[in-house]
Tab-separated table of C-alpha atoms in Angstrom:
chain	number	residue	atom	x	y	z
A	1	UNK	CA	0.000	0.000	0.000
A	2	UNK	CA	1.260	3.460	-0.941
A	3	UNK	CA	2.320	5.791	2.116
A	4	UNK	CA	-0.956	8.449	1.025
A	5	UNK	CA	-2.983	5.319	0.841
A	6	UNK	CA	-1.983	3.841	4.205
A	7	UNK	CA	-2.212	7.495	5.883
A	8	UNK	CA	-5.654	7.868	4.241
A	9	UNK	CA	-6.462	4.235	5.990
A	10	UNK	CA	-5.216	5.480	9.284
A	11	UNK	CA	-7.187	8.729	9.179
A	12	UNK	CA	-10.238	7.136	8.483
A	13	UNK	CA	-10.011	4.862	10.896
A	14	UNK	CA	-9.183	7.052	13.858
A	15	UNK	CA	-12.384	9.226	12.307
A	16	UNK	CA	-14.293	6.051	12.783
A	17	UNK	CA	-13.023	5.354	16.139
A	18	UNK	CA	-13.739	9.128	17.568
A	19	UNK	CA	-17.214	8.480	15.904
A	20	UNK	CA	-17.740	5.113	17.949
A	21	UNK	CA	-16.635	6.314	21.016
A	22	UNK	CA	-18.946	9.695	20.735
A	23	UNK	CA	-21.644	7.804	19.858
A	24	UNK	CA	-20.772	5.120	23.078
A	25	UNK	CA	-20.854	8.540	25.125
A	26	UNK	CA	-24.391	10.067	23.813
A	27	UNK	CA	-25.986	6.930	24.924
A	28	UNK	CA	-24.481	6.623	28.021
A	29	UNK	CA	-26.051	10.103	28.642
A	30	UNK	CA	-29.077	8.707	28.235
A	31	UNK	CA	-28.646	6.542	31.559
A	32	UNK	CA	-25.431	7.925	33.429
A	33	UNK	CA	-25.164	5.027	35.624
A	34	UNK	CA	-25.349	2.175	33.363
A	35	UNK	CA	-21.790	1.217	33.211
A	36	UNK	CA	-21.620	1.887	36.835
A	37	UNK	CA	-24.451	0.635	38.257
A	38	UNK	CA	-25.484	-2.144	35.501
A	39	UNK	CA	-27.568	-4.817	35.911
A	40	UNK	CA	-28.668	-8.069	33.861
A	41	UNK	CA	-31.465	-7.679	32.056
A	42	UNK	CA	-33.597	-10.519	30.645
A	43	UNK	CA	-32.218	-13.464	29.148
A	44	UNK	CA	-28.706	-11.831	30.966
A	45	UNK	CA	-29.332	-13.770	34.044
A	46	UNK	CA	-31.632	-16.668	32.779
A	47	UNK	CA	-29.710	-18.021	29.931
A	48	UNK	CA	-26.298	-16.005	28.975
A	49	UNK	CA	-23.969	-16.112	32.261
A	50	UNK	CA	-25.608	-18.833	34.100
A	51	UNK	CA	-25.377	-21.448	31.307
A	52	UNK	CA	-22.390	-20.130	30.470
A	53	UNK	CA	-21.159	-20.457	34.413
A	54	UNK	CA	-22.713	-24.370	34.813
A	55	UNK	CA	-22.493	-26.049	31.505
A	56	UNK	CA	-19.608	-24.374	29.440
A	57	UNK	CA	-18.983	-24.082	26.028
A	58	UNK	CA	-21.827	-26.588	25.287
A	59	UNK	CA	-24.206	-23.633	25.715
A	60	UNK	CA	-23.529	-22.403	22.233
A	61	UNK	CA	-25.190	-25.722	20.937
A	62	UNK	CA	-28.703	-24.528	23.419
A	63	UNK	CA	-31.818	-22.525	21.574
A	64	UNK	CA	-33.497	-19.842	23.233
A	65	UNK	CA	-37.092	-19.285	21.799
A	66	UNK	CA	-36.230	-21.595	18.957
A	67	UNK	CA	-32.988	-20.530	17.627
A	68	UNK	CA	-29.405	-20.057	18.303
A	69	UNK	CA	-27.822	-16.145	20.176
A	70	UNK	CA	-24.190	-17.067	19.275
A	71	UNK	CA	-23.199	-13.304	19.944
A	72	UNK	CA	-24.697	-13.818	23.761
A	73	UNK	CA	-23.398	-17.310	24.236
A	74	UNK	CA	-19.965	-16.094	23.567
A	75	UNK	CA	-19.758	-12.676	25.854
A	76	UNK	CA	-21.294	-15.278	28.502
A	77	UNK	CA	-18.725	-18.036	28.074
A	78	UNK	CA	-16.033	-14.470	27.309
A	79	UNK	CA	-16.850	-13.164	30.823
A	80	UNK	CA	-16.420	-16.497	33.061
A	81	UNK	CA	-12.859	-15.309	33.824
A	82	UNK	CA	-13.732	-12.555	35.397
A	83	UNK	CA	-15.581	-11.494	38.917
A	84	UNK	CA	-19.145	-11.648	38.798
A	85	UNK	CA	-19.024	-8.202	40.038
A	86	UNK	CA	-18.049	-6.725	36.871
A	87	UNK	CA	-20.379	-8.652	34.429
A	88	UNK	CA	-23.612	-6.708	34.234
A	89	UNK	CA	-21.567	-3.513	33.022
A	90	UNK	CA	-19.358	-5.688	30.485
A	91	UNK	CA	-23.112	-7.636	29.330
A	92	UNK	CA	-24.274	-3.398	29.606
A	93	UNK	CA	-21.560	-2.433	27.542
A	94	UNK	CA	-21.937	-5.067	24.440
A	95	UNK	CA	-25.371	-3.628	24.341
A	96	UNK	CA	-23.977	-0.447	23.507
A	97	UNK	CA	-21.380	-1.027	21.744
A	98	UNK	CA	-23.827	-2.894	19.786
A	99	UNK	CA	-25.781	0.409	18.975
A	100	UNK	CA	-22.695	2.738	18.485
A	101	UNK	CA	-21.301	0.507	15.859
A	102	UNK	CA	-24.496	0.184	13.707
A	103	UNK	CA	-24.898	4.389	13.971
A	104	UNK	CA	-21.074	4.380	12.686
A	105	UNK	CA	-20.928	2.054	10.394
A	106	UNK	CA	-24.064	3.910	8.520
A	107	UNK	CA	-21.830	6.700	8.108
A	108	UNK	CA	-18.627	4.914	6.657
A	109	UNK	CA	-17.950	5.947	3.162
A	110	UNK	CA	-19.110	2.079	2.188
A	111	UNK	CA	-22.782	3.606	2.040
A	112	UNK	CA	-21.673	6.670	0.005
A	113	UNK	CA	-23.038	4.690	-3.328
A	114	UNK	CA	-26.849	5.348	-2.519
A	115	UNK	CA	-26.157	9.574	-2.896
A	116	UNK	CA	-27.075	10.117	0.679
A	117	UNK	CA	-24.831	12.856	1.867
A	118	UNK	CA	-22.906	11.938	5.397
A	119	UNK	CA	-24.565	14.820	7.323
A	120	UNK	CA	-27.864	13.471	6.665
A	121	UNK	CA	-26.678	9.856	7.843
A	122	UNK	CA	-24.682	11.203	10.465
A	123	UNK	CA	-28.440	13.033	11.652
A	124	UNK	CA	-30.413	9.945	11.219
A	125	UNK	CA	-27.645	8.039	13.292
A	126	UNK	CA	-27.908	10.616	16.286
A	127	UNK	CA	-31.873	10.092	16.054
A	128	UNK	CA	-31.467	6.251	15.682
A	129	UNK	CA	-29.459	6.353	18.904
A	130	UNK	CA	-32.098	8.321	21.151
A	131	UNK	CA	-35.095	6.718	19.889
A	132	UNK	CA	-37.583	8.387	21.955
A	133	UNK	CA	-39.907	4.931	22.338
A	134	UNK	CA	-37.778	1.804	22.916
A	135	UNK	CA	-36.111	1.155	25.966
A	136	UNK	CA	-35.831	-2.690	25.733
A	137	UNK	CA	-33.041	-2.328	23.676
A	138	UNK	CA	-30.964	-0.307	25.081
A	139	UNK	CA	-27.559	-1.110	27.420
A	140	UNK	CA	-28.341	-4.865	27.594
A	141	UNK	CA	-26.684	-7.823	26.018
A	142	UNK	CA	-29.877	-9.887	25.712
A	143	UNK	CA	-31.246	-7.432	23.148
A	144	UNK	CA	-27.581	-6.696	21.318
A	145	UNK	CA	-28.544	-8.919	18.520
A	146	UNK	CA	-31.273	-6.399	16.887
A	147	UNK	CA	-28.664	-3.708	16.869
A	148	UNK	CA	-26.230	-6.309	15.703
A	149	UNK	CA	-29.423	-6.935	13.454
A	150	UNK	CA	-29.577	-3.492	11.544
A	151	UNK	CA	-25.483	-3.265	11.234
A	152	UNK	CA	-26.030	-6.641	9.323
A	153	UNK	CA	-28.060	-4.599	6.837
A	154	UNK	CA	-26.015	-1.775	6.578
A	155	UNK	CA	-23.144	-4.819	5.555
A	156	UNK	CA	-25.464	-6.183	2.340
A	157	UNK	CA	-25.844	-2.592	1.398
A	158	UNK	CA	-22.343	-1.297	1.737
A	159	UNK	CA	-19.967	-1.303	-1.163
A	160	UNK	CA	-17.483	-4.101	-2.021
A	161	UNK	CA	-15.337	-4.935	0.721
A	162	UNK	CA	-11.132	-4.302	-0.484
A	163	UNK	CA	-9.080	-5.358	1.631
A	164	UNK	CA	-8.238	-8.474	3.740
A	165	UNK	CA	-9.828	-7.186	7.367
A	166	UNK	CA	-13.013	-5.519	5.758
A	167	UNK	CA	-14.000	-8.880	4.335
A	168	UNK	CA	-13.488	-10.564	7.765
A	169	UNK	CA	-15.361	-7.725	9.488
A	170	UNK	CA	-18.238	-8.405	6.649
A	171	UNK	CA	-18.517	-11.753	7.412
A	172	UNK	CA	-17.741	-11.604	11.047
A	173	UNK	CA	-21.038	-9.454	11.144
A	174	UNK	CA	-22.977	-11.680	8.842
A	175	UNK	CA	-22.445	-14.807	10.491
A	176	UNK	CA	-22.589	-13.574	13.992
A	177	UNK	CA	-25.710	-11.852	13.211
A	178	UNK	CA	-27.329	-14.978	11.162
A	179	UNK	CA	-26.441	-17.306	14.170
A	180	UNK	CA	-28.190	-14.948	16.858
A	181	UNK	CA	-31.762	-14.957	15.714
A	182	UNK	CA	-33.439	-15.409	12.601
A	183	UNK	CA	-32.325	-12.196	10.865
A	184	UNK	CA	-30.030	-14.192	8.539
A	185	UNK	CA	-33.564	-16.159	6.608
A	186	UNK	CA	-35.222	-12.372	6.930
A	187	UNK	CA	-32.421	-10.237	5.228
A	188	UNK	CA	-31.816	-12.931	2.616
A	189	UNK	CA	-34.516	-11.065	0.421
A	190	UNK	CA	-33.206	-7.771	0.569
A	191	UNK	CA	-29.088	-8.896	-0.437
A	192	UNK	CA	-31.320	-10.516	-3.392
A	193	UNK	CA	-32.589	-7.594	-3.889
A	194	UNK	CA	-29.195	-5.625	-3.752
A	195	UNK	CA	-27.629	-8.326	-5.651
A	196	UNK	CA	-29.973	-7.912	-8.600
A	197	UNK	CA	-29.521	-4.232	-8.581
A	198	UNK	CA	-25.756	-4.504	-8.908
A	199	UNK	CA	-25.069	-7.496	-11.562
A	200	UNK	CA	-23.637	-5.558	-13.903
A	201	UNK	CA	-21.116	-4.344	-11.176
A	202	UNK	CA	-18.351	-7.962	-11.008
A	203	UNK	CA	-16.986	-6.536	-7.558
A	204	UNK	CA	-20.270	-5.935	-6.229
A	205	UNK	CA	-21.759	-8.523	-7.947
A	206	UNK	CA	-18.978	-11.054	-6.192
A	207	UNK	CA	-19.366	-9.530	-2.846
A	208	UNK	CA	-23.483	-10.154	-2.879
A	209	UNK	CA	-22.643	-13.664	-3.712
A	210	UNK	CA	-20.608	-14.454	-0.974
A	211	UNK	CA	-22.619	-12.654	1.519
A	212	UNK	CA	-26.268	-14.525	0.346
A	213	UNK	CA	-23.496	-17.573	0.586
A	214	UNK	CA	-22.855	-17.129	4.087
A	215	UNK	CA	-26.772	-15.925	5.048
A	216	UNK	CA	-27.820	-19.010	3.153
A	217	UNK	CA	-25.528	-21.365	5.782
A	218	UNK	CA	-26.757	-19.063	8.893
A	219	UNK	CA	-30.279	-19.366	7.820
A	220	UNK	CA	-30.010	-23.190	7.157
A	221	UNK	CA	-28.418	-23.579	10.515
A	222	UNK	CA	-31.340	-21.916	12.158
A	223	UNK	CA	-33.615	-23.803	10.392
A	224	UNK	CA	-32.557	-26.873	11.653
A	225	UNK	CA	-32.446	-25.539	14.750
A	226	UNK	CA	-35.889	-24.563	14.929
A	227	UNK	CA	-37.705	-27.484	12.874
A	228	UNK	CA	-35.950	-29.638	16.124
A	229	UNK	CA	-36.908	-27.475	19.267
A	230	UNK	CA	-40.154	-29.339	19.923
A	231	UNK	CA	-41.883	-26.436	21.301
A	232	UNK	CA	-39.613	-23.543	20.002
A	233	UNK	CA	-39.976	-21.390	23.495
A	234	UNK	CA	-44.014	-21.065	23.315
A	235	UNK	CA	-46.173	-19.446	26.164
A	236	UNK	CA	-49.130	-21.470	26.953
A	237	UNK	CA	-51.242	-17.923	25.932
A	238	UNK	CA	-52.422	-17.874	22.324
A	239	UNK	CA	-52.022	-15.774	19.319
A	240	UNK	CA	-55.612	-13.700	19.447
A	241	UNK	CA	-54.456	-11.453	15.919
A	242	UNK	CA	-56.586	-9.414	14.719
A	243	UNK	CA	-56.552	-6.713	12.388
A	244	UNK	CA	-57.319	-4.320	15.071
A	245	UNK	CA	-55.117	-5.107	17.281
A	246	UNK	CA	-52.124	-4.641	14.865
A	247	UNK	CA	-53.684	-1.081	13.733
A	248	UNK	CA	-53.265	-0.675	17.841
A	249	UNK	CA	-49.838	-2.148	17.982
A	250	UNK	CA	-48.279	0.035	15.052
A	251	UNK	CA	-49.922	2.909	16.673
A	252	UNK	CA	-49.004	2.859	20.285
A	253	UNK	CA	-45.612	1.056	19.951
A	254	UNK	CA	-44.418	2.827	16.988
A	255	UNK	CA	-46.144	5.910	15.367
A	256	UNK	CA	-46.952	7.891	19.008
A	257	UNK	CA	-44.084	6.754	21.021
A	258	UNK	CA	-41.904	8.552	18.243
A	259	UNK	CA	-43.865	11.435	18.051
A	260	UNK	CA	-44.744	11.859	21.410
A	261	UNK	CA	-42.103	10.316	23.140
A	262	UNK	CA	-42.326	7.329	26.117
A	263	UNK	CA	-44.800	9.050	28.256
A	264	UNK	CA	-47.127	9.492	25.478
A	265	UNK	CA	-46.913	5.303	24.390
A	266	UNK	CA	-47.874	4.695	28.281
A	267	UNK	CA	-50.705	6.704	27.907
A	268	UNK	CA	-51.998	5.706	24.804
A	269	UNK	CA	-53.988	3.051	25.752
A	270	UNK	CA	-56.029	4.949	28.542
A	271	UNK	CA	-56.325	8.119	27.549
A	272	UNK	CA	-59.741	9.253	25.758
A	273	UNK	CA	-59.402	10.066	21.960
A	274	UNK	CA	-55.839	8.457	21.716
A	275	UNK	CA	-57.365	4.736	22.619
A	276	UNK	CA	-60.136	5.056	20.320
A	277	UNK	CA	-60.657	2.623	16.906
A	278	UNK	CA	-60.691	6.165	15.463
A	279	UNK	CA	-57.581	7.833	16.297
A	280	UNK	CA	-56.090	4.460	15.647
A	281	UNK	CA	-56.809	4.185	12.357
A	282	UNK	CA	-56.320	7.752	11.418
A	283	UNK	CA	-52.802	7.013	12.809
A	284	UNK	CA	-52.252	4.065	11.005
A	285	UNK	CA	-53.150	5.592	7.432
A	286	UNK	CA	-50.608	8.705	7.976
A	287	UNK	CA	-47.996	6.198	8.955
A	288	UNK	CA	-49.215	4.223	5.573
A	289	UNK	CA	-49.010	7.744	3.821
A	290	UNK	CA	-45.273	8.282	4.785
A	291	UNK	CA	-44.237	4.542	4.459
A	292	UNK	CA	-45.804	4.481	0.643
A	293	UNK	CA	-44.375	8.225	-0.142
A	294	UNK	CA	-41.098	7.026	1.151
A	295	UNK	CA	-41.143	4.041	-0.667
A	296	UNK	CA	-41.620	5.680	-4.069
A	297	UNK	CA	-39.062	8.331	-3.904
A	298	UNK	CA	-36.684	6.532	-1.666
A	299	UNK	CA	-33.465	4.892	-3.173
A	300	UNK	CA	-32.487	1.242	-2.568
A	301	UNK	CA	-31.365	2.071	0.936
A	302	UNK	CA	-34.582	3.086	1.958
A	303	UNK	CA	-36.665	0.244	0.535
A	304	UNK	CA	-34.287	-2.399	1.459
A	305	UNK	CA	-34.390	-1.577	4.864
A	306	UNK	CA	-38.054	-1.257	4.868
A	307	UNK	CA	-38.560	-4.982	3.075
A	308	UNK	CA	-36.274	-5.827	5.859
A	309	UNK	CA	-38.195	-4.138	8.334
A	310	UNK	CA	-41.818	-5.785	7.125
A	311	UNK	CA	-40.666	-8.983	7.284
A	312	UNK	CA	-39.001	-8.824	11.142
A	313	UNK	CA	-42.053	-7.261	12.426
A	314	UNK	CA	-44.220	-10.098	10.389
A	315	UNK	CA	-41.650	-12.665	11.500
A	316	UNK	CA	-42.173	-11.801	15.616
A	317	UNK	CA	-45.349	-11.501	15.769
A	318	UNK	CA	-46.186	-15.017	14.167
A	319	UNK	CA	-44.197	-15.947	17.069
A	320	UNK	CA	-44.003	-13.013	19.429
A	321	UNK	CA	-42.807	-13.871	23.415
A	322	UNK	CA	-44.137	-11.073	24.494
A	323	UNK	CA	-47.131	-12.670	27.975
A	324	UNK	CA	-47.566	-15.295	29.736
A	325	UNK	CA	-50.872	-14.554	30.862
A	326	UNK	CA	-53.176	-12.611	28.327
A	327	UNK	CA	-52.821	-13.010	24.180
A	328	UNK	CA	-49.952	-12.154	22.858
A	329	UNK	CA	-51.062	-9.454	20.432
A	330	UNK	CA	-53.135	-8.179	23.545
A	331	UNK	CA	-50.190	-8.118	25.197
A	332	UNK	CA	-48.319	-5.332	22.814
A	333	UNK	CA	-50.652	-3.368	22.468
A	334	UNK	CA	-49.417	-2.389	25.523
A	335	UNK	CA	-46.757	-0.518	25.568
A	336	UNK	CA	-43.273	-1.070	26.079
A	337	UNK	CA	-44.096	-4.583	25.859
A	338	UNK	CA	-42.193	-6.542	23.485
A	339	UNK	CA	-40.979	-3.234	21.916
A	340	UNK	CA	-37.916	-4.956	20.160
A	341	UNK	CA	-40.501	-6.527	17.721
A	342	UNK	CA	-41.456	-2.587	16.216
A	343	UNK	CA	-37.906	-1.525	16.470
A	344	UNK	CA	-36.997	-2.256	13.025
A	345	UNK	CA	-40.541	-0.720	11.634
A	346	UNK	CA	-39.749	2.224	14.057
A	347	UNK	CA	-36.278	2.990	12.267
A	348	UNK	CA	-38.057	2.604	9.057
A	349	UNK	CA	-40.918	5.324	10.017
A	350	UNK	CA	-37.941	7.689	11.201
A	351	UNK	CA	-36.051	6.906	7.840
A	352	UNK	CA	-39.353	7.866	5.942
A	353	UNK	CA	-39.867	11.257	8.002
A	354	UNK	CA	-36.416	11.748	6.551
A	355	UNK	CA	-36.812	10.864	3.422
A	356	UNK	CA	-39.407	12.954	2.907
A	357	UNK	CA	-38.062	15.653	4.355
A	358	UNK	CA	-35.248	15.990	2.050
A	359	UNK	CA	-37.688	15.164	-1.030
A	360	UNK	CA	-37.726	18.001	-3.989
A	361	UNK	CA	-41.614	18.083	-4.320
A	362	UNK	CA	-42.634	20.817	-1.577
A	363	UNK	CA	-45.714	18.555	-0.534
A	364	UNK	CA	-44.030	15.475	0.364
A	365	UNK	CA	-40.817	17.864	2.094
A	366	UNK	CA	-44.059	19.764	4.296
A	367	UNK	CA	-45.247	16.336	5.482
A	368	UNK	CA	-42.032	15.014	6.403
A	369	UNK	CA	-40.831	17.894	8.512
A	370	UNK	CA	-44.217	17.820	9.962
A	371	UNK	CA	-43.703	14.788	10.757
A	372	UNK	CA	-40.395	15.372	12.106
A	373	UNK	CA	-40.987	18.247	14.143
A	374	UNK	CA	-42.676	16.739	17.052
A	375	UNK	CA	-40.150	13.976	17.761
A	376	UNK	CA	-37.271	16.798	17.208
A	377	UNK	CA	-38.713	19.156	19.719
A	378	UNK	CA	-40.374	17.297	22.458
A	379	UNK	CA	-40.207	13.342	21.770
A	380	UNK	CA	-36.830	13.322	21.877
A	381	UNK	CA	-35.806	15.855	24.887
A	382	UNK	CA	-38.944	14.468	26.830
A	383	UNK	CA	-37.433	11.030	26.001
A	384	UNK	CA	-33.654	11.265	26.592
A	385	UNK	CA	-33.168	10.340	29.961
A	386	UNK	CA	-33.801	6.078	30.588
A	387	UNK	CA	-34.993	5.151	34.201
A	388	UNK	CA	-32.707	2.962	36.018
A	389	UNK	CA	-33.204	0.471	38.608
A	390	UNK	CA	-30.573	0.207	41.446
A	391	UNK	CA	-30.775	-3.159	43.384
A	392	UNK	CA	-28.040	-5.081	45.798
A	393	UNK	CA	-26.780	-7.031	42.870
A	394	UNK	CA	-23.408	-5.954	43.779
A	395	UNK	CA	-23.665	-6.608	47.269
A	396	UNK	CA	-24.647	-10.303	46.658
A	397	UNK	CA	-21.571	-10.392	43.855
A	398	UNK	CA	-19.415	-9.695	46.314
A	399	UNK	CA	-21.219	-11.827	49.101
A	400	UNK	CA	-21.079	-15.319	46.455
A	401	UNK	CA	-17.040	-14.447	46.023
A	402	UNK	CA	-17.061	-15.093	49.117
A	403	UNK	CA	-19.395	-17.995	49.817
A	404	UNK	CA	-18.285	-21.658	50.008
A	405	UNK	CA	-18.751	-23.733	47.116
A	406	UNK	CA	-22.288	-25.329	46.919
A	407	UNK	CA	-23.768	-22.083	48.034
A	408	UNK	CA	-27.252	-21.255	46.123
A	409	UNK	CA	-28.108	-17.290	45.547
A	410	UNK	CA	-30.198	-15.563	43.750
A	411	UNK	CA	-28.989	-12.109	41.598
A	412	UNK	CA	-31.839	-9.578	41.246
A	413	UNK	CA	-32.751	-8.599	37.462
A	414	UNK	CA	-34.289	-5.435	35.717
A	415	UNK	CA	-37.070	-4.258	34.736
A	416	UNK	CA	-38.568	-4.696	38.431
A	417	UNK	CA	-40.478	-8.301	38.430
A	418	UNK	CA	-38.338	-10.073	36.355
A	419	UNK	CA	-37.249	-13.277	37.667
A	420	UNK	CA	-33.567	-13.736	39.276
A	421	UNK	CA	-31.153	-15.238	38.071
A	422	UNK	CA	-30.293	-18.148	40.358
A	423	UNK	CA	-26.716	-19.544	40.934
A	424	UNK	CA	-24.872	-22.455	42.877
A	425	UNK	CA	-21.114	-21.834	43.110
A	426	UNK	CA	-18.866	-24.252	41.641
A	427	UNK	CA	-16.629	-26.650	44.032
């Protein structure tokens, strides 16, 4: 590599890093304490670290809800050296880490093909990373894997990889990100899309191959996986869709909570006007509006996310995990629950209020500044700070360092009401 070249290299990289770490420091602004007072979340406790702590490296090889979370297996089996003190803020710090890589990565010069200047990514980045109306996915390694998720689209859109470590990084992503969930079977339509809309290009044309490829082997794996879990993670509550009921969903969890912020999705469902059929539906066809407007003067970027999107949402809630005592779609129409099922269809909405708001026809620009005004002004700053939970999680840490082996404790969890996590200490 020419000196220039390799001093270009460098310089971009350290512009990446400063980027990462920035973006690592707005969200920790959003919850102060969450690298010093962390706690598991979730699937954190339950599955990750304890499975992790009593089984080993077999725990790769165990399904959670169906399929295989290779990225959380790993961090869990990663952490084992260390105390047990630390590992809610290293499990708290994947999650954002997570988050701050997909933001940067959107503003690489990979994604300069699709003529959306960096400023405007670098915008839609800041916004992605304070979503006003999703919580569940924020500082936590259970959730990492949507974030991990979107930077796995950003990778089927980006240009050719050219060198040696960006082809392991593509890859790296693809595969982790195809063997923690099914994203891997839901993305494969959009790098066929992207793949068809690059043939005549041999370098891109190459890359697409190899990256449907290695989503093809993910999605197989999962497959497998899934056709033999007997009862792939189900809660004994069923289904109860109904058309309604999704209207309600989209509404609530996506289309107010980004408008209004989080107070406004907790109030949606009680308070009169916002819970009616009516302001439902009148919600629902704006957010149609946008979408379709978006959609037709939107580049490849835009529409391969949302096909993306579609299919994620329509993929969790055939299958949501969302209650274990009322009907699942009942169940998110309240919010947050089971918010990481709209995340994907909320970046999409906030990608169409951008779209349009850089469009050339004056009509669609007015409705997409509209539109972007009251999640700029209030959604947003209402939004910023996250509540955090402190418990004695690092009281007991210290207190099973110190216990004899054989010793059985339980580690609180957040939210409030989730169940602990529950270990015995090895001989």
């Amino acid at each position: 590599m020419p000196p220039s070249s390799r001093s270009s290299a460098v310089s971009r990289g350290a512009t990446a890093a400063l980027l990462f770490v920035a973006f690592v420091a707005l969200l920790v602004s959003r919850q102060p304490h969450v690298l010093t007072d962390a706690n598991l979340w979730g699937d954190d406790g339950w599955s990750w670290y304890p499975d992790a702590y009593t089984i080993g490296i077999r725990c790769l090889a165990i399904p959670v809800n169906g399929y295989l979370n290779s990225v959380q297996r790993l961090v869990g089996l990663a952490v084992q050296p260390l105390p047990l003190l630390w590992v809610p803020a290293v499990f708290a710090f994947i999650g954002l880490a997570a988050q701050a890589l997909a933001a940067s990565f959107l503003c690489s010069r990979r994604l300069d093909g699709y003529g959306i200047p960096r400023v405007a990514r670098l915008a839609f980045a800041v916004a992605m990373l304070l979503l006003p109306n999703e919580i569940e996915l924020y500082g936590n390694l259970t959730n990492a894997q949507w974030w991990l998720a979107v930077l796995a689209f950003e990778v089927v859109m980006a240009s050719p990889p050219r060198r040696a470590w960006s082809w392991a990084f593509d890859l790296s992503v693809l595969a982790l990100s195809g063997l923690s969930g099914p994203f891997a079977l839901l993305l494969g339509p959009t790098a066929l899309m992207v793949l068809v809309a690059h043939r005549r290009k041999p370098e891109a044309r190459l890359a697409g191959l190899v990256r449907l490829a290695v989503m093809a082997l993910c999605a197989a794996i999962q497959l497998w996986v899934l056709a033999t879990t007997p009862d792939h993670g189900s809660l004994p509550t069923p289904l109860g869709a109904s058309p309604v009921l999704l209207a309600r969903m989209i509404a609530r969890q996506v289309v107010f909570g980004l408008e209004f912020g989080m107070r406004a999705m907790f109030l949606s469902p009680v308070r009169p006007g916002w819970s009616s059929d009516a302001a439902t539906w009148v919600t629902l066809a704006v957010a149609l509006a946008a979408f379709g407007a978006a959609c037709a003067v939107g580049g490849l970027l835009f529409r391969g996310f949302a096909l993306y999107a579609v299919l994620v949402l329509a993929g969790g809630l055939v299958h949501p995990h969302a209650s274990a005592d009322m009907p699942q779609w009942v169940a998110l129409t309240h919010p947050t629950c089971g918010s990481r099922y709209f995340a994907m269809l909320s970046l999409t909405f906030l990608a169409a209020m951008f779209v349009l708001a850089a469009s050339r026809q004056p009509a669609l620009r007015v409705f997409g500044i509209v539109l972007l005004l009251p999640m700029l002004l209030y959604a947003i700053p209402q939004s910023w700070r996250i509540e955090s939970w402190h418990t004695d999680f690092a009281a007991r840490a210290r207190a099973f360092a110190l216990a004899p082996p054989g010793t059985r404790m339980e580690f609180p969890q957040v939210p409030p009401g989730t169940a602990p996590m529950v270990l015995v200490k090895h001989p």
